[in-house]
Short mmCIF file of C-alpha atoms in Angstrom, two decimals:
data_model
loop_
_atom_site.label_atom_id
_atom_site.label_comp_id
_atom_site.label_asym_id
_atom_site.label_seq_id
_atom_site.Cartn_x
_atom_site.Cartn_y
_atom_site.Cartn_z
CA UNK O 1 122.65 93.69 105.09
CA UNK O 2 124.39 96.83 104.65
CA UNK O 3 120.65 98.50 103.40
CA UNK O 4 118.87 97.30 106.14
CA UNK O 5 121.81 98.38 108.70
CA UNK O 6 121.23 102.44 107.05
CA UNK O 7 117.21 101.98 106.80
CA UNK O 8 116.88 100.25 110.42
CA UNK O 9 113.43 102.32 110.34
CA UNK O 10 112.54 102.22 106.93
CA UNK O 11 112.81 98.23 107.09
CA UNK O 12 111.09 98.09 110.47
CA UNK O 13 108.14 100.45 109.02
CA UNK O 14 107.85 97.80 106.40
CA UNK O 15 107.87 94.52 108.10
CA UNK O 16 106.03 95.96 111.12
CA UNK O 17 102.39 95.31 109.87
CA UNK O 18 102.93 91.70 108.31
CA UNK O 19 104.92 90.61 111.47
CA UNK O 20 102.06 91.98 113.77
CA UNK O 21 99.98 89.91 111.76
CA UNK O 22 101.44 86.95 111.59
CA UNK O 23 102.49 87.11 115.47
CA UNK O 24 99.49 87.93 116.53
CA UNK O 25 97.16 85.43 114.16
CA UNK O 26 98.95 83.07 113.36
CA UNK O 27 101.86 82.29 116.34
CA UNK O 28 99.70 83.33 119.20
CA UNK O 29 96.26 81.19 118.27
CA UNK O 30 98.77 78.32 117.23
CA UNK O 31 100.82 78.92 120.19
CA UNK O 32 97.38 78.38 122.24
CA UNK O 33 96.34 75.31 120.60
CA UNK O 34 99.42 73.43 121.36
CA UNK O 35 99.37 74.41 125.31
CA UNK O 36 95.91 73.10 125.19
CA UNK O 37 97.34 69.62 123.74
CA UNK O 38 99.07 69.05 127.13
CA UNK O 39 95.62 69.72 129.12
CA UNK O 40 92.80 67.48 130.59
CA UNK O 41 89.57 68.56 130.86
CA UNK O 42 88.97 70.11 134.31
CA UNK O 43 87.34 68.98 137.43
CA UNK O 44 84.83 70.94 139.14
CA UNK O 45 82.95 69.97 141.88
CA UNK O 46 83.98 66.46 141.69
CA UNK O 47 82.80 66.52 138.02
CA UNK O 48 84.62 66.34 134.63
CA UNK O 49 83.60 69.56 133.18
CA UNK O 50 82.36 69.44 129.72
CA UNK O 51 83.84 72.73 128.55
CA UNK O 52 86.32 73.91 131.02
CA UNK O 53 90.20 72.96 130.12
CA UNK O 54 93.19 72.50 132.42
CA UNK O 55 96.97 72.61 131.85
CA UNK O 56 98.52 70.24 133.29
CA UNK O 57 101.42 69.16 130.49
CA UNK O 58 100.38 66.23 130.53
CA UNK O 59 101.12 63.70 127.33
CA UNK O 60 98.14 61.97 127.83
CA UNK O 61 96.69 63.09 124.91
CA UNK O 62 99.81 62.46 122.55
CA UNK O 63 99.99 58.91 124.21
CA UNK O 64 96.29 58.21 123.31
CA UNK O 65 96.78 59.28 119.51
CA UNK O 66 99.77 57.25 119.39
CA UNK O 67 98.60 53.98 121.68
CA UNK O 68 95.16 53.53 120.67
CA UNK O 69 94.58 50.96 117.53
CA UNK O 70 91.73 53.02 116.53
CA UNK O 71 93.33 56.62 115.91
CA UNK O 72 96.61 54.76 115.08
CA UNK O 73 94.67 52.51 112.05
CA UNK O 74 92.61 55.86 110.76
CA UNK O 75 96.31 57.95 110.67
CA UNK O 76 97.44 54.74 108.82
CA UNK O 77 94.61 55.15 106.49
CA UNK O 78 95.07 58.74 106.18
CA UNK O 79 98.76 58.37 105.64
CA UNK O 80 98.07 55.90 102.40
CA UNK O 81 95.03 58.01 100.68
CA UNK O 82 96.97 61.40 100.73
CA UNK O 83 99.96 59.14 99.23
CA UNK O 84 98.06 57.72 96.95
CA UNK O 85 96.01 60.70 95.91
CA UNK O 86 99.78 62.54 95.67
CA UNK O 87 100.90 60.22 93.28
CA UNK O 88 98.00 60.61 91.22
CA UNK O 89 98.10 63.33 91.08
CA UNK O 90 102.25 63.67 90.04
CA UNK O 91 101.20 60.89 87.40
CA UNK O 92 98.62 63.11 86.07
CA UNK O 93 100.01 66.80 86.37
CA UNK O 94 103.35 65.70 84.93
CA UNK O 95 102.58 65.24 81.16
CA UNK O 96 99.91 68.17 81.80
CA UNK O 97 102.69 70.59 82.87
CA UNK O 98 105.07 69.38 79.75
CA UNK O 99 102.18 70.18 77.60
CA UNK O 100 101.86 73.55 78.95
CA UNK O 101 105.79 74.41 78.59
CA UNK O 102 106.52 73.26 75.50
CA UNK O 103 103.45 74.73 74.02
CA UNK O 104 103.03 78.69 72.12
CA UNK O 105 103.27 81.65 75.08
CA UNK O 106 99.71 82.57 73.72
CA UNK O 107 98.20 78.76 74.49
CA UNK O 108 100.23 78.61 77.59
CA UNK O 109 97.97 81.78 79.12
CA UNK O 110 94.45 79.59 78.20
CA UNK O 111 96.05 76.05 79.32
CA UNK O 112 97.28 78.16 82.89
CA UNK O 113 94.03 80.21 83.17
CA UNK O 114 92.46 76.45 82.84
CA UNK O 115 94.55 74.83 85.64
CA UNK O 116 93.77 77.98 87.76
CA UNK O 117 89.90 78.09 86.94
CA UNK O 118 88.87 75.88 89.92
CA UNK O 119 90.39 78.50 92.53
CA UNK O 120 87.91 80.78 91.59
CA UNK O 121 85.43 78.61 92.52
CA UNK O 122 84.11 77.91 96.16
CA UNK O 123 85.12 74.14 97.83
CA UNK O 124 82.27 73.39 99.16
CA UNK O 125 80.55 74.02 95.70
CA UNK O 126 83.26 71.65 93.68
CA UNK O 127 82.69 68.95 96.45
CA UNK O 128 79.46 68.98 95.91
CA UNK O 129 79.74 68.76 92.17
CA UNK O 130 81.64 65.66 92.43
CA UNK O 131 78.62 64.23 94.41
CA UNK O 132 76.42 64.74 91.40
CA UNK O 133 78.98 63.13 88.73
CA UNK O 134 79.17 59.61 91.53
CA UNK O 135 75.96 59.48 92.54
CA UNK O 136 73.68 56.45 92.19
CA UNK O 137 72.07 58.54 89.31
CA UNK O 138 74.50 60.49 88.42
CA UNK O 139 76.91 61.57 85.33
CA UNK O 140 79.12 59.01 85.43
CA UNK O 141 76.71 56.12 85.79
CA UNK O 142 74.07 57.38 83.26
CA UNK O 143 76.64 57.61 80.73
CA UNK O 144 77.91 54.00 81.74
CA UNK O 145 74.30 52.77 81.52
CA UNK O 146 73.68 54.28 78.06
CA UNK O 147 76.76 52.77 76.50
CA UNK O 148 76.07 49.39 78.37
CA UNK O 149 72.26 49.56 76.41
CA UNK O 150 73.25 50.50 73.17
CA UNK O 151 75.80 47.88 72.83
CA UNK O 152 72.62 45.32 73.91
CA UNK O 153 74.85 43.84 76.76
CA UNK O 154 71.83 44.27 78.76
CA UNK O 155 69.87 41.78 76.20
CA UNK O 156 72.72 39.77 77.49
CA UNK O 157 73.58 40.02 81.22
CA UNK O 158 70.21 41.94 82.23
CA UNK O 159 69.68 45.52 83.36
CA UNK O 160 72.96 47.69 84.49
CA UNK O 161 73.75 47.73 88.05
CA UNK O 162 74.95 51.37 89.10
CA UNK O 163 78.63 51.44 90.35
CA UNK O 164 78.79 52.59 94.12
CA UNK O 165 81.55 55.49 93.34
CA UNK O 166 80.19 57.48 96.89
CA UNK O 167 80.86 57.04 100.27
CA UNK O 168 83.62 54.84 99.86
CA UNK O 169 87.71 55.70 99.23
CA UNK O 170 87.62 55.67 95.58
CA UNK O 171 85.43 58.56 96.05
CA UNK O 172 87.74 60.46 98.49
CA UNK O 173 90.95 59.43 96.83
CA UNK O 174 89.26 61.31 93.56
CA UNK O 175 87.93 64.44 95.63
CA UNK O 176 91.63 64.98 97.00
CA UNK O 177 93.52 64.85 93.16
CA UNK O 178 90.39 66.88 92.20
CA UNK O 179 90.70 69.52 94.49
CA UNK O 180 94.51 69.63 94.65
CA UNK O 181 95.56 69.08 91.25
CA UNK O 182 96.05 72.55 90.35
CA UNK O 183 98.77 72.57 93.23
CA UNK O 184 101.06 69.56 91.43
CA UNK O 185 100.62 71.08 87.72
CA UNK O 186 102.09 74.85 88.84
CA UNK O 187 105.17 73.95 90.63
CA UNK O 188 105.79 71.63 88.17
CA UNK O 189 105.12 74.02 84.84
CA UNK O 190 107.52 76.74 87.00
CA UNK O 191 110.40 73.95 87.35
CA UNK O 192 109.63 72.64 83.42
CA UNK O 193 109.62 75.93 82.22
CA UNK O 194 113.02 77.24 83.13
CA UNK O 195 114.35 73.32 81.96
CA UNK O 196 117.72 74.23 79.96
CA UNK O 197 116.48 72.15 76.54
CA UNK O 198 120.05 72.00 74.93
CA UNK O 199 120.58 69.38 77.54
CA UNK O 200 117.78 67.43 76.27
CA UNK O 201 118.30 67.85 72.75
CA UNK O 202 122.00 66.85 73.77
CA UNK O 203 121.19 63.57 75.31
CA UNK O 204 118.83 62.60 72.00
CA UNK O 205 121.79 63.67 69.71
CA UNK O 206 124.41 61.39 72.09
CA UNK O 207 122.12 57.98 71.54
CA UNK O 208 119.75 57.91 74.47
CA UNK O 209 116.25 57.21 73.57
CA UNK O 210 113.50 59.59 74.78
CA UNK O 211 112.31 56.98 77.86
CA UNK O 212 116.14 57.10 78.73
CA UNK O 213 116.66 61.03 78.24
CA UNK O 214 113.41 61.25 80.61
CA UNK O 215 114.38 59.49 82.90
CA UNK O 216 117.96 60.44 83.55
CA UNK O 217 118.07 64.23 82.14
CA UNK O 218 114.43 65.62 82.59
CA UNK O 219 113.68 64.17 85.81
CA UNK O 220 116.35 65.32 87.57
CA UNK O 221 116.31 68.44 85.98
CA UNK O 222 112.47 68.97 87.54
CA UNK O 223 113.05 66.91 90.92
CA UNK O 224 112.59 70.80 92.63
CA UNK O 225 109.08 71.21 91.09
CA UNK O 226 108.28 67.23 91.91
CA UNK O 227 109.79 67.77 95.26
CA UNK O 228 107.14 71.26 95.61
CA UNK O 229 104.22 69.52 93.97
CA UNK O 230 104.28 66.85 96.53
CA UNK O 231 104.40 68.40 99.67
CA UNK O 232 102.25 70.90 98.09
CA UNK O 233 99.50 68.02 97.82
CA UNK O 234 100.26 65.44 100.61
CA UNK O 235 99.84 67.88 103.58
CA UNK O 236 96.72 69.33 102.72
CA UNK O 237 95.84 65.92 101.84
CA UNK O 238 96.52 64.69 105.01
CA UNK O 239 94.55 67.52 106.91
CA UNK O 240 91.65 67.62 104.56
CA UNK O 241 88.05 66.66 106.19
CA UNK O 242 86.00 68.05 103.94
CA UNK O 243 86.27 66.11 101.32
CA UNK O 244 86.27 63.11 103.10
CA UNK O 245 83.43 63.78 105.26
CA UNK O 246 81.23 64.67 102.12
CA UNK O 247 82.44 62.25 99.68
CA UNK O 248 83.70 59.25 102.32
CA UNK O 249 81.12 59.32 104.65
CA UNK O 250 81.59 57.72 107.66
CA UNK O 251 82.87 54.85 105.75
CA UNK O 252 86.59 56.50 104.71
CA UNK O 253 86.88 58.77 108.03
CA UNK O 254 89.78 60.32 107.72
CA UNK O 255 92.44 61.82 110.93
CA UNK O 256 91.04 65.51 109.99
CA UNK O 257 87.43 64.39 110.52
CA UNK O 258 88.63 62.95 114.34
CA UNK O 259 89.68 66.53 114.28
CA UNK O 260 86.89 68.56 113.60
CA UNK O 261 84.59 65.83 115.69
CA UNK O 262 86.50 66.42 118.71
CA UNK O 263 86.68 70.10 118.72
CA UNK O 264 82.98 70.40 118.01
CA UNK O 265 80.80 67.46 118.69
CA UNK O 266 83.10 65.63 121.30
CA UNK O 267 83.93 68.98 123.03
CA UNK O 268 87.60 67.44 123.57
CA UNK O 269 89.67 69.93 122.72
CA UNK O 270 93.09 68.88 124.02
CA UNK O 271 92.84 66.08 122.40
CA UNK O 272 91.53 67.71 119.23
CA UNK O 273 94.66 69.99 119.77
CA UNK O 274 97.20 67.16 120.56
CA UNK O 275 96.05 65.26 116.64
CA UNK O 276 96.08 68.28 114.72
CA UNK O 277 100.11 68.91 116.36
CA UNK O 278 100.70 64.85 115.40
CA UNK O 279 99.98 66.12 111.69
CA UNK O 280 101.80 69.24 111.92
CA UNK O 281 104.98 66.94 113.06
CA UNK O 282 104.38 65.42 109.71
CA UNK O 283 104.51 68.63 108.31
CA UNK O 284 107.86 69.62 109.46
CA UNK O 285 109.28 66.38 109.32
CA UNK O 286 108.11 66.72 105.27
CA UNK O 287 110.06 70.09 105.29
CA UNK O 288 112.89 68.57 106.65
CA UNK O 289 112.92 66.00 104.54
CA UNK O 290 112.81 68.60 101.53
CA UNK O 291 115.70 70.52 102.90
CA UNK O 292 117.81 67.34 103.30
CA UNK O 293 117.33 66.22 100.23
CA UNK O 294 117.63 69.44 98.43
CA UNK O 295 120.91 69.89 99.82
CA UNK O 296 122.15 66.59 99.34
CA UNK O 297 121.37 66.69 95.41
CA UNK O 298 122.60 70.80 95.41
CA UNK O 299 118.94 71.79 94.89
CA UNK O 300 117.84 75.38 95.70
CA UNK O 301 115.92 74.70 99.18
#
């Protein structure tokens, strides 16, 4: 305080440009969006116009999100795969981040450059690589149909029938821990890696077993990182359409495909503007949730 009370300008000439920044594309546009959740579409003429908007703080729109069974059952839905997919993903990132830690500094660099490897590659692309491995003809069922002929099970029970892995929520539920696994294994390494080890070593040499020293030492040693991973995963979970839309079809719709439909081909934005606040409720109430319990348990928030 004392620095920035003698370098009033210096600090000012350094926070100037990211604060423009954010105010101006990030607050302002969001700032926008959420006036335009209390509009209606406007009436010209007589006529509910198809692109003109009107203010008119109204709740309408939040009242139709939260009334309707329809949008109420696909947030429901949405709710449950990004849980699911979040846990999955902790399940699976866990043991993958010990591995990591507790390996040699020069494997660490490989196994992180691994975890990292799918950021450098487009989402679209990866989405549609998944597509490939579930297809009717794809990886995963041409390498279930080989095994299922060489053991001569289809001498047995006939020809193999082709798992339907697309366009259903197995397949979304596997695009989401796909595309956001990296973002459970990294918080978790970080919190892992500075993990005081005398304290393990410690409980072994007092009589707990290692299922007992794991569950009462190293977990709550790394409930920051699991805390991080999680909200890490869920929101963007939550929010994600792409991966739904390509992988779920219309059959595992999820609340950010409502989204993008009623910005673009429903031409409702209020409404469009009034779900995508609902979720970023969520998103705060997930913070606050973090902050609570991080200072409940003395956790750095």
């Amino acid at each position: 305080m004392e620095s920035y009370h003698r370098n009033r300008r210096l600090f000012w000439l350094l926070a100037g440009p990211g604060s423009f920044w954010l105010l101006f594309f990030f607050l302002v546009p969001l700032g926008i969006v959420w006036t335009l959740s209390f509009g209606e579409k406007a009436v010209i003429d007589g006529q509910i116009s198809i692109t003109e908007t009107e203010i008119t703080w109204t709740l309408a729109n939040y009242l139709r999100a939260l009334a309707d069974p329809v949008y109420l059952k696909i947030i429901w839905k949405s709710v449950w795969i990004s849980v699911f997919a979040t846990l999955l993903c902790l399940l699976i990132a866990y043991p993958v981040a010990f591995l990591i830690s507790f390996t040699s500094p020069r494997r660490q660099a490989w196994l992180l450059l691994a975890v990292i490897l799918p950021f450098w590659i487009n989402l679209l692309i990866r989405t549609y690589a998944l597509i490939a491995v579930f297809r009717t003809k794809g990886y995963v069922n041409f390498t279930l149909e080989w095994i299922y002929n060489g053991l001569w099970l289809d001498h047995l029970f006939g020809a193999f029938q082709p798992l339907e892995l697309l366009y259903n929520n197995f397949a979304v539920v596997a695009g989401l821990v796909y595309v956001f696994m990296p973002f459970m294994v990294l918080p978790l390494y970080a919190s892992i890696e500075r993990l005081d080890r005398s304290m393990l070593e410690a409980s072994l040499d007092l009589g707990a077993g290692q299922f007992t020293t794991f569950l009462r030492v190293t977990v709550p040693l790394t409930m920051p990182g699991i805390i991080s991973g999680v909200i890490l995963v869920f929101i963007p979970s939550l929010g994600s359409f792409l991966t739904a839309d390509l992988l779920g079809g219309t059959n595992a719709t999820m609340i950010g495909n409502v989204i993008e439909r009623q910005f673009k081909a429903a031409n409702d934005w209020p409404f469009g503007a009034a779900l995508s606040f609902l979720l970023m409720y969520v998103t705060f109430g997930a913070l606050a949730l973090r902050a609570v319990i991080s200072r409940q348990s003395g956790m750095p928030a």
